[in-house]
Coordinates of C-alpha atoms (C1' of nucleotides) in Angstrom, one line a residue:
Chain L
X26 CA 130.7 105.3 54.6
X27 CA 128.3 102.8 56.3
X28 CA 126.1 100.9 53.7
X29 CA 122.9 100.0 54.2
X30 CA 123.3 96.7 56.1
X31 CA 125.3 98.5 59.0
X32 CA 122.8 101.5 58.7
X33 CA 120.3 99.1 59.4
X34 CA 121.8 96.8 61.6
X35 CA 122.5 100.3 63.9
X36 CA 119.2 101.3 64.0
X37 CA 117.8 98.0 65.2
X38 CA 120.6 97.2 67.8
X39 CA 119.1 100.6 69.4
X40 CA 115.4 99.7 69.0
X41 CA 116.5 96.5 71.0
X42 CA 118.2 98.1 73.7
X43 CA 115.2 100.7 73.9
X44 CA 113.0 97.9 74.4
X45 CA 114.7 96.5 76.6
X46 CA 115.4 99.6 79.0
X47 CA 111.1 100.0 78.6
X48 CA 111.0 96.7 79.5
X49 CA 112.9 97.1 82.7
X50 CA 111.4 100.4 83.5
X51 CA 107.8 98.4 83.8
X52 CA 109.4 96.0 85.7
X53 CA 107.0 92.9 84.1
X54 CA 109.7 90.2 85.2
X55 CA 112.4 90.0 88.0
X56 CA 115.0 90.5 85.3
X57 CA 114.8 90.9 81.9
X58 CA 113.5 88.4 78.9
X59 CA 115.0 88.1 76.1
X60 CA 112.0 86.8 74.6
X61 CA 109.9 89.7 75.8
X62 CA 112.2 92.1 74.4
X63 CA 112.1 90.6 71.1
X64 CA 108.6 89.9 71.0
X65 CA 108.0 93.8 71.5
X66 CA 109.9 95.2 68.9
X67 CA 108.1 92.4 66.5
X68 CA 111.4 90.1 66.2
X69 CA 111.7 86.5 66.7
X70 CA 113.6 85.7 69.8
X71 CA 116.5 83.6 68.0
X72 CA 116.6 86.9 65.5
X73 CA 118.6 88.8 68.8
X74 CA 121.4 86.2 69.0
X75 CA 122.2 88.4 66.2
X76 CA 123.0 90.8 67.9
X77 CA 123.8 89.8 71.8
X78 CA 125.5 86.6 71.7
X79 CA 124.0 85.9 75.6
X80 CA 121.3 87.2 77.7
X81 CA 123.9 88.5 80.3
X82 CA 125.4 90.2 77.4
X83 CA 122.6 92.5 77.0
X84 CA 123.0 92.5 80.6
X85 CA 126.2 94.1 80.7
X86 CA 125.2 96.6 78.1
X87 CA 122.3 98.0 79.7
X88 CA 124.4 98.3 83.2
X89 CA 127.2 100.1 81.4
X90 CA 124.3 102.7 80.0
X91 CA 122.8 102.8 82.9
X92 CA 125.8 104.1 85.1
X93 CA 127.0 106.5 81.9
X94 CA 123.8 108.2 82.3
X95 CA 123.6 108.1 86.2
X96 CA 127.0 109.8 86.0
X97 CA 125.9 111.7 83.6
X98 CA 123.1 113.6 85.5
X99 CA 124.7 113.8 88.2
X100 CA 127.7 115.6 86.8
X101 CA 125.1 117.8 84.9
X102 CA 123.3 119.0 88.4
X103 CA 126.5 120.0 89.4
X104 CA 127.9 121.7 87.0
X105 CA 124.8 124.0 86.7
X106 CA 124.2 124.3 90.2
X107 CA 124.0 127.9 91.6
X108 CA 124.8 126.9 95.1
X109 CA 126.1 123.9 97.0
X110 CA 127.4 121.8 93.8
X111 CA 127.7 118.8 96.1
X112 CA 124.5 118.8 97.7
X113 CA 123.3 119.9 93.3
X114 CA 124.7 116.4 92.6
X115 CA 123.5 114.6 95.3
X116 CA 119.9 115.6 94.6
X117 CA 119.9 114.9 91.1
X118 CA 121.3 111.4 92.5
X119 CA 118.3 110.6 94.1
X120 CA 116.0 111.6 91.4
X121 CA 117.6 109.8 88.6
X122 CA 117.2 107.0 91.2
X123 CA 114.0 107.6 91.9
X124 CA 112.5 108.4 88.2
X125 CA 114.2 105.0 87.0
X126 CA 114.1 102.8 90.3
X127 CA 114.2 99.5 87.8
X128 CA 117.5 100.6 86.2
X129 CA 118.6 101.6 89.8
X130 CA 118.2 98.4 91.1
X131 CA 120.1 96.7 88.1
X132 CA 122.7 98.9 89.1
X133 CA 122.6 98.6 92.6
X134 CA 120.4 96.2 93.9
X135 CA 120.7 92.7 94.7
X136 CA 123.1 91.2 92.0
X137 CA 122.0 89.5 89.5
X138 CA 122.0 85.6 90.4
X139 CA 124.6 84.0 87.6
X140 CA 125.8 86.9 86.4
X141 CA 129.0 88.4 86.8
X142 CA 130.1 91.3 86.0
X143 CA 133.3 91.4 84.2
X144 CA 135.4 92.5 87.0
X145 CA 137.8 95.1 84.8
X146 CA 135.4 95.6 81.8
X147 CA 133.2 98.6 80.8
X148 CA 130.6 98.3 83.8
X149 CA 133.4 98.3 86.1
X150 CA 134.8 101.4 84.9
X151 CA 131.3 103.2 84.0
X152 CA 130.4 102.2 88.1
X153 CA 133.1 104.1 89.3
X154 CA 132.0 107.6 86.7
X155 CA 129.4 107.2 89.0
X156 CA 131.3 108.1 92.2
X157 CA 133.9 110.3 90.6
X158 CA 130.9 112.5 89.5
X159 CA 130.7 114.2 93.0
X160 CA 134.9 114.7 93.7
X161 CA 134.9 117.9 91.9
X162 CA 132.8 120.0 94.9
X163 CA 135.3 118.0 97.3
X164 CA 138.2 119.5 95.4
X165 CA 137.7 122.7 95.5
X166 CA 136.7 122.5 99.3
X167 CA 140.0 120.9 99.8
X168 CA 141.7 123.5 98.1
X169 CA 139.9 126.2 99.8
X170 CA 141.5 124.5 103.0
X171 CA 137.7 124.3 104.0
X172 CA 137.3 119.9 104.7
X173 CA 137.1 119.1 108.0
X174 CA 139.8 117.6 109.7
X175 CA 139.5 114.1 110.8
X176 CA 139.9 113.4 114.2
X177 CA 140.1 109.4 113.2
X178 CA 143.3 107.8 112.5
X179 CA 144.6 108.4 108.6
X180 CA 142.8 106.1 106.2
X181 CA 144.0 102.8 105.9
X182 CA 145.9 100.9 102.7
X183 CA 142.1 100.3 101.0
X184 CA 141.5 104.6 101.2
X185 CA 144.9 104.9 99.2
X186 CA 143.5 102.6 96.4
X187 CA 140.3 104.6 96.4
X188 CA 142.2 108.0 96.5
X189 CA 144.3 107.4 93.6
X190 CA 141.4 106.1 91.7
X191 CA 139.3 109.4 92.2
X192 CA 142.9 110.9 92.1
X193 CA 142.5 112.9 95.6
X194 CA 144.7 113.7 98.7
X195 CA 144.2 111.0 100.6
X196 CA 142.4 113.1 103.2
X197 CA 140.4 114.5 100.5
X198 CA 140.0 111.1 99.7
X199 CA 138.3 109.7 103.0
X200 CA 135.7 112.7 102.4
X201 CA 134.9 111.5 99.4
X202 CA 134.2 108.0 100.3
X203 CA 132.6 109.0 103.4
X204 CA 129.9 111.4 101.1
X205 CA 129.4 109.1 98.7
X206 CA 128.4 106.1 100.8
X207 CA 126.3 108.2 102.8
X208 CA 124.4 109.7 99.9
X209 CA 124.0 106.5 98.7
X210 CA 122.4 104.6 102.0
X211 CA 120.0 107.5 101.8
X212 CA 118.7 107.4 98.3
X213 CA 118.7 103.1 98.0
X214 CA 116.6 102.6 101.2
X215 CA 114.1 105.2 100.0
X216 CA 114.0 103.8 95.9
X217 CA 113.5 100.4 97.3
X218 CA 111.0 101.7 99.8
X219 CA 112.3 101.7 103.2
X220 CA 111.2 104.9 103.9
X221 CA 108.0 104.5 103.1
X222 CA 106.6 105.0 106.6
X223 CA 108.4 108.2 106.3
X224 CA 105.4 109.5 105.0
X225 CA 104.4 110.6 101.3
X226 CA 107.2 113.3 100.7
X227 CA 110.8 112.2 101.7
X228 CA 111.8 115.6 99.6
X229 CA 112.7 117.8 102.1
X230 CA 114.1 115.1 104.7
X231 CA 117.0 113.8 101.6
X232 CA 117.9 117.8 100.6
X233 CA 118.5 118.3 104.4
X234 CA 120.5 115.4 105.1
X235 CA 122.5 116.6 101.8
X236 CA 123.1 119.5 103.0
X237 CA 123.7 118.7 106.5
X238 CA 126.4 116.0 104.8
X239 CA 127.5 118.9 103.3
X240 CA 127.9 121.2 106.0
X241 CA 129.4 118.6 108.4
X242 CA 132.3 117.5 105.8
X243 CA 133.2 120.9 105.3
X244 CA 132.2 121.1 101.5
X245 CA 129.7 123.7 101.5
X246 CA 131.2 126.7 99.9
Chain B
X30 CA 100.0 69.9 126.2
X31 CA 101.2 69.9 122.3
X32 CA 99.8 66.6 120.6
X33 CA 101.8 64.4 118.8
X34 CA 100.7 66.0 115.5
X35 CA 101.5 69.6 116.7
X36 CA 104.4 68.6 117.9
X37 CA 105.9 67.3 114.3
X38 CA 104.0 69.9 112.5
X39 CA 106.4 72.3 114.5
X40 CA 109.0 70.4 114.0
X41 CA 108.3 70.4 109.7
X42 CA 107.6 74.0 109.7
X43 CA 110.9 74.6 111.4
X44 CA 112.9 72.1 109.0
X45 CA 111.6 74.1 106.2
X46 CA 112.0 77.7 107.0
X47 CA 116.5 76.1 107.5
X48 CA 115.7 74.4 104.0
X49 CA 114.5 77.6 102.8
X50 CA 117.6 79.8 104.7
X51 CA 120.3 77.0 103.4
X52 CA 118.8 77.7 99.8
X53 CA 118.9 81.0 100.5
X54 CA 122.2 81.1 101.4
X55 CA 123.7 79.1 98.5
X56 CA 122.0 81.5 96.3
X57 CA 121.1 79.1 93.7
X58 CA 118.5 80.6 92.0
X59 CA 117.6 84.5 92.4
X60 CA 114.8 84.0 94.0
X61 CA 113.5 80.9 96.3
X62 CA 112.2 78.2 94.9
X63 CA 109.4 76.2 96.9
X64 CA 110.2 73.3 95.0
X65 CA 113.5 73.0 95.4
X66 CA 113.3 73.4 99.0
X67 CA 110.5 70.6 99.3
X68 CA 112.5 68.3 97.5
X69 CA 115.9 69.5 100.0
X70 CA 113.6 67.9 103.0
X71 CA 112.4 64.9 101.2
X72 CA 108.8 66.6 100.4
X73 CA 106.9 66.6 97.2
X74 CA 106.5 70.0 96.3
X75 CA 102.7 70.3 96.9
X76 CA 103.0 69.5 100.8
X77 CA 104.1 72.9 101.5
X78 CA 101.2 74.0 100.8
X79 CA 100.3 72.7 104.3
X80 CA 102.3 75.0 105.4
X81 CA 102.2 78.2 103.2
X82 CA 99.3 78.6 101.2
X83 CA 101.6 80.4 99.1
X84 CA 105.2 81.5 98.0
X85 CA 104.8 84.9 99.3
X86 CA 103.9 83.3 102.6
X87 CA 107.0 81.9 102.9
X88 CA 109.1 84.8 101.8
X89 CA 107.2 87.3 104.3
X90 CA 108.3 84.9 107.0
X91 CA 112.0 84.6 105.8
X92 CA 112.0 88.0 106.0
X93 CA 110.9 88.8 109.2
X94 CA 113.3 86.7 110.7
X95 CA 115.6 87.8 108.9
X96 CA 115.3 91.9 110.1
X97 CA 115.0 90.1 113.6
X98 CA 118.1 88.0 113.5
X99 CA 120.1 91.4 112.4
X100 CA 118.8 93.8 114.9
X101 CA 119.2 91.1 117.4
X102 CA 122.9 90.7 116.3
X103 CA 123.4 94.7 116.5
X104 CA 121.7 95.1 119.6
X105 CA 123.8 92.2 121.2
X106 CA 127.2 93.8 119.7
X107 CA 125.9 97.1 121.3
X108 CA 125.6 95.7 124.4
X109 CA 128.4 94.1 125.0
X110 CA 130.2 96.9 123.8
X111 CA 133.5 98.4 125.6
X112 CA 134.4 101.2 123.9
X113 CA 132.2 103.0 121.5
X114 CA 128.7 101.4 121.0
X115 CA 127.7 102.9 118.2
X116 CA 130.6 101.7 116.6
X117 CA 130.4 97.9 117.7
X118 CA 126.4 98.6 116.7
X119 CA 127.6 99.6 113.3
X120 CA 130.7 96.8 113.0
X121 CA 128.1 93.9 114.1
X122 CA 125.9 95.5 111.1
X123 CA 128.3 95.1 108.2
X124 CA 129.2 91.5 109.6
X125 CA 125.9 90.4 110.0
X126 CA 125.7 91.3 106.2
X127 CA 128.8 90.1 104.3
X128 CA 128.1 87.1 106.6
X129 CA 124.6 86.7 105.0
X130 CA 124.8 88.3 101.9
X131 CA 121.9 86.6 100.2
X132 CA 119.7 87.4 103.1
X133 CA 120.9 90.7 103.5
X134 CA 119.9 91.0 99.4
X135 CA 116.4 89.5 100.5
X136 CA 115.9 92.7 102.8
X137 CA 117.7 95.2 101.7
X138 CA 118.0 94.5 98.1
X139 CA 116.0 95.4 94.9
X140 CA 112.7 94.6 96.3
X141 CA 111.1 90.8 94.8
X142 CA 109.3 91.3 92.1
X143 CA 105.4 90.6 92.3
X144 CA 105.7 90.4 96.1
X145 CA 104.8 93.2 98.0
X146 CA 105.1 93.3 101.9
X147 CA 102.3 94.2 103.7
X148 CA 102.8 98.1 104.3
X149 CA 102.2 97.0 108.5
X150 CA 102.7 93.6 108.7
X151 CA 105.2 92.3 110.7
X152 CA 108.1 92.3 108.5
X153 CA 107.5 96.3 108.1
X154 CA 107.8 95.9 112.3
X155 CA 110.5 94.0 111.8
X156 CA 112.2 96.0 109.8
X157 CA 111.9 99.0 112.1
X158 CA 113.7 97.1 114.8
X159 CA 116.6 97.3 112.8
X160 CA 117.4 100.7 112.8
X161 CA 115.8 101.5 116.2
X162 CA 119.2 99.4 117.6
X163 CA 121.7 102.1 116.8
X164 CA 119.5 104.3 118.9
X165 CA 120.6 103.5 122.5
X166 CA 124.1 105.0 121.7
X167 CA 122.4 108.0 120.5
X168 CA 120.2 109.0 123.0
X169 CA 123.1 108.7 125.8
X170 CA 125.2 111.0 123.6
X171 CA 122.2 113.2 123.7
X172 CA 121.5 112.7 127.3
X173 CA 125.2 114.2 127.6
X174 CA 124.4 116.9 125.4
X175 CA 127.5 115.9 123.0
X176 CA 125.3 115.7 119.9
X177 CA 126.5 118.2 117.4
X178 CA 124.4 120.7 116.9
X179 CA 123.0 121.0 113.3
X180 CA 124.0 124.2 111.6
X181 CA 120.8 123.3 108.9
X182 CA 117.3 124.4 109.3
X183 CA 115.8 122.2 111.5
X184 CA 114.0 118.6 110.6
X185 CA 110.6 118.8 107.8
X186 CA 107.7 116.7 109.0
X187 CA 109.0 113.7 107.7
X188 CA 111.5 113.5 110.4
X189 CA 108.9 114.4 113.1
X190 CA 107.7 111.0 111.9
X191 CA 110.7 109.2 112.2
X192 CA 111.6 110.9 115.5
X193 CA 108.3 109.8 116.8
X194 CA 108.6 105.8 116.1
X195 CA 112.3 106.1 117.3
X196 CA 111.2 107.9 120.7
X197 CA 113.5 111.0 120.4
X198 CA 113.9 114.8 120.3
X199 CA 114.0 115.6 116.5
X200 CA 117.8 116.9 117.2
X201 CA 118.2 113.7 117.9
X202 CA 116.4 111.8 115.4
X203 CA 118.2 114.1 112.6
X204 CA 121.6 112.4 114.3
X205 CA 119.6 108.8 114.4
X206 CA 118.6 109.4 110.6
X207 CA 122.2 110.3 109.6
X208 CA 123.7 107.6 111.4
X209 CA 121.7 105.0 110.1
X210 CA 121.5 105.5 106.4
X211 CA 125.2 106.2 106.1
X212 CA 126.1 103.0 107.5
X213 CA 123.6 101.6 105.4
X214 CA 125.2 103.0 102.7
X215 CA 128.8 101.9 103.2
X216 CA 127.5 97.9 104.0
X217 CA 124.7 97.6 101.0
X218 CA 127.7 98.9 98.4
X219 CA 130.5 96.6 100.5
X220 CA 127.8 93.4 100.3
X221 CA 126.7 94.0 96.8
X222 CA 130.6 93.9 95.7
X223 CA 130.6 97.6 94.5
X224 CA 134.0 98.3 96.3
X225 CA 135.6 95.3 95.6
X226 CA 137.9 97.4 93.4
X227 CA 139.6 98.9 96.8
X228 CA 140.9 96.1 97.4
X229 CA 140.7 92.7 99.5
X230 CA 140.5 93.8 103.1
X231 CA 137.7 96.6 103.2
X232 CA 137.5 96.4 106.7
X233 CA 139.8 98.7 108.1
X234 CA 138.2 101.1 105.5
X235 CA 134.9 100.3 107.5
X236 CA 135.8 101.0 110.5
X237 CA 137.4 104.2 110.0
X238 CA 134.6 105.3 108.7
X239 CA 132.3 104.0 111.3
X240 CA 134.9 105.4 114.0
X241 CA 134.7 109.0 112.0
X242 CA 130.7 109.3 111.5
X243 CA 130.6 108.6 115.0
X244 CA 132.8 111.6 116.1
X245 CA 131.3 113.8 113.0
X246 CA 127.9 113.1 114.8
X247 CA 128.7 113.6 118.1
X248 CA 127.5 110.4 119.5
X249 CA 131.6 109.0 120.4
X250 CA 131.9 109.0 124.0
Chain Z
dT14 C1' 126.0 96.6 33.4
dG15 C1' 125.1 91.9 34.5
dT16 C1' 126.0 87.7 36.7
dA17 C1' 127.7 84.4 40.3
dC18 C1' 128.6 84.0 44.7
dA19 C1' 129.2 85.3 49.8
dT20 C1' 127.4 87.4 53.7
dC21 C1' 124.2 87.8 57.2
dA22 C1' 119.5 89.5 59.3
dG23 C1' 115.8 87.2 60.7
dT24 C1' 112.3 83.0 60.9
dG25 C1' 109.9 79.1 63.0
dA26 C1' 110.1 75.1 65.3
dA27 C1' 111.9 72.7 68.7
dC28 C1' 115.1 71.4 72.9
dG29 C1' 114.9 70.7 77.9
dC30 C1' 114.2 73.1 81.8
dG31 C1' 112.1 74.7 86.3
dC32 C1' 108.4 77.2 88.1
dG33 C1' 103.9 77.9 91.4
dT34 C1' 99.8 75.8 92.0
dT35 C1' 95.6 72.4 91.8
dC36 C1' 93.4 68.2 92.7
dA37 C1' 91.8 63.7 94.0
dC38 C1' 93.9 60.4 96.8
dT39 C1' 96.0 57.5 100.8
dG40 C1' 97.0 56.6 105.3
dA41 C1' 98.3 58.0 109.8
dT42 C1' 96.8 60.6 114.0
dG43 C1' 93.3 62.2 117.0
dT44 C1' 88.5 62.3 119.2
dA45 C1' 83.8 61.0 120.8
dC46 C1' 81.2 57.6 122.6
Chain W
dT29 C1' 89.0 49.3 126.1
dG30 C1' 87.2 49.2 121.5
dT31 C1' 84.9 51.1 117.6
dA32 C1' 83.4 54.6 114.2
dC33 C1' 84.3 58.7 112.4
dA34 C1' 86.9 63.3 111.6
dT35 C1' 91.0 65.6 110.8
dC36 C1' 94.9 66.5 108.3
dA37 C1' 99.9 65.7 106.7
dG38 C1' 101.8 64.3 102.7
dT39 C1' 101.7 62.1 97.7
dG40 C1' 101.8 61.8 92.7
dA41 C1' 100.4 63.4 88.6
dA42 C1' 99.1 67.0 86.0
dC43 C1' 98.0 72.1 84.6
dG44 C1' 99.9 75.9 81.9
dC45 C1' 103.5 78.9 81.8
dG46 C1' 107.8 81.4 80.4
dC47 C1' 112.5 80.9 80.0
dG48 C1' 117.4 80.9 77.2
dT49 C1' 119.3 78.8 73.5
dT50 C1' 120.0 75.7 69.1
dC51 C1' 119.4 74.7 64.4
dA52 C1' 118.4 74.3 59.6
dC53 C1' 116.2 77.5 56.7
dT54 C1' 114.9 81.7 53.6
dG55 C1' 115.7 85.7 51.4
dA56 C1' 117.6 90.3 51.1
dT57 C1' 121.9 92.9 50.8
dG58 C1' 126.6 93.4 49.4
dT59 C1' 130.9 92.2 46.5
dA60 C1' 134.0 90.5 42.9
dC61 C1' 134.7 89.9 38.3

DNA sequence: TGTACATCAGTGAACGCGCGTTCACTGATGTAC
DNA sequence: TGTACATCAGTGAACGCGCGTTCACTGATGTAC
């Protein structure tokens, strides 16, 4: 049973990383301060070496949430989607990415100057939950016998890496990766505002892209 | 006729937009630094000033150049293309990038804090140049009729936008849309390092895809 | 149950750093007569 | 051609700022006997 200390200790380690998600969601600085973060939860900013032994430590924990809960939505949407589970994920893709466009661009965006992310550690793995969230549609449509056929020449030696990672036919595979970069390139030029000349509502323009995506991989059911 | 003053103010301005690009490029810092790249040409800090009246001065002008170095490069590649254009379009895209990474970050990537572009200046101009190169390739597949037609409802009024500033038929602009974030997609995640876990050589995997979308699309002559 | 000691969360001050920007200035370049 | 004045590129010092990290410390919590 935990005593107090570690009761304690638990509960701040999460008001920190609270803080500093709110912190990132308004965005104040370029990238996050540690002494901002403990100024706002009324700490001193030595008393968080305490708990994050570096800034790029906290870093790395707010990426790995970050892609958890990405993943997370996204595999949610589709799971409870009444139609088109692909083009269910894809949507809810673009508004986690929209709704938190500071975490996205921790994620995604230009990378952060200094640090590295572990190359095999927890980001790296959470990152690819991410992608793996939107297989399952591409699965079944495989199985259904329903992907389109690729005209282009079979994937080359990089495809087989990324098939048995999302553990797909390798076919199945080059869907996959073509989907998911394509979704992708949508919804990060419009959260960092390349679309803005779009016009006010880029709604209806991302769903039918998804679902013309959709439609011209053969995934729609 | 230039004095002898305009003349070497030309010449300074010019020396410190490379500075600027070379510091850039290194990446040194995550953002530029006006001092460092005063002190890089042998300038105290406050004689850029002469120059920029501020940081954000300088960064609007990086950037413009730097959308109209890239859609020069894909429009060259385009042109000189043999086979398919839209391919060598999209090719010369992803190089331009992984060749330039930090630049490609300044554009494309999570948006500077504090600065905002000017919603029509000309780095928003600029910017449009960009994806107006893969257009050419489009229209002649159109022109041909090869353009696959679209099996989903028809474009919302955001893509009437876009197929206005492009200068095509909203069939075509759908196609033009499509194409252009996808790559997009592919060459931000490539740049960023987010499929470094395929593997070393990526490229092949690029061009497949690149060779596929083109097909999928219709635009492949 | 009480005491002595160990652990460890958090403090407060300081470190050295680089940043964008300002200001009064010097001295070279250009211009009007 | 020479002189007086205006323009303006560039300097050097200073401003106030926020940053990540360190260090010796205080005092509460936990543990062994």
């Amino acid at each position: 049973m935990a005593t107090r200390r570690e009761r304690l200790r638990e509960q701040t380690s999460a008001e920190i990383k609270a803080a500093a998600l709110a912190h990132l969601r308004e965005g104040g600085g370029a990238v996050l301060s540690l002494r901002a973060v403990a100024v706002s939860i009324g700490m001193s900013p030595a008393g968080l070496y305490r708990y994050y032994p570096s800034r790029d430590a906290l870093l790395t924990d707010l990426i790995t949430d970050g892609f958890a809960a990405l993943a997370e939505e996204v595999a949610r949407a589709r799971d409870a989607a009444e139609g088109d589970a692909f083009v269910a994920a894809a949507l809810a893709y673009r508004r986690w990415a929209l709704a938190h466009p500071h975490e996205f661009a921790l994620l995604y965006g230009t990378p952060v100057p200094d640090y590295q992310a572990p190359r095999s550690g927890p980001t790296s793995h959470a990152s690819r939950q991410v992608g793996t969230a939107f297989v399952p549609p591409i699965i079944d449509a495989w199985r259904r016998g329903a992907l389109k056929q690729r005209a282009v020449a079979p994937p080359p030696t990089a495809l087989d890496v990324f098939a048995s990672a999302v553990d797909l036919p390798p076919d199945a595979a080059a869907v996959a990766f073509a989907a998911w970069t394509a979704i992708h390139g949508l919804v990060v030029l419009e959260t960092f505002g390349h679309l803005a000349w779009l016009g006010e509502d880029t709604a209806p323009l991302a769903e039918a892209r998804f679902r013309a995506l959709s439609d011209d991989l053969g995934i729609a059911p």
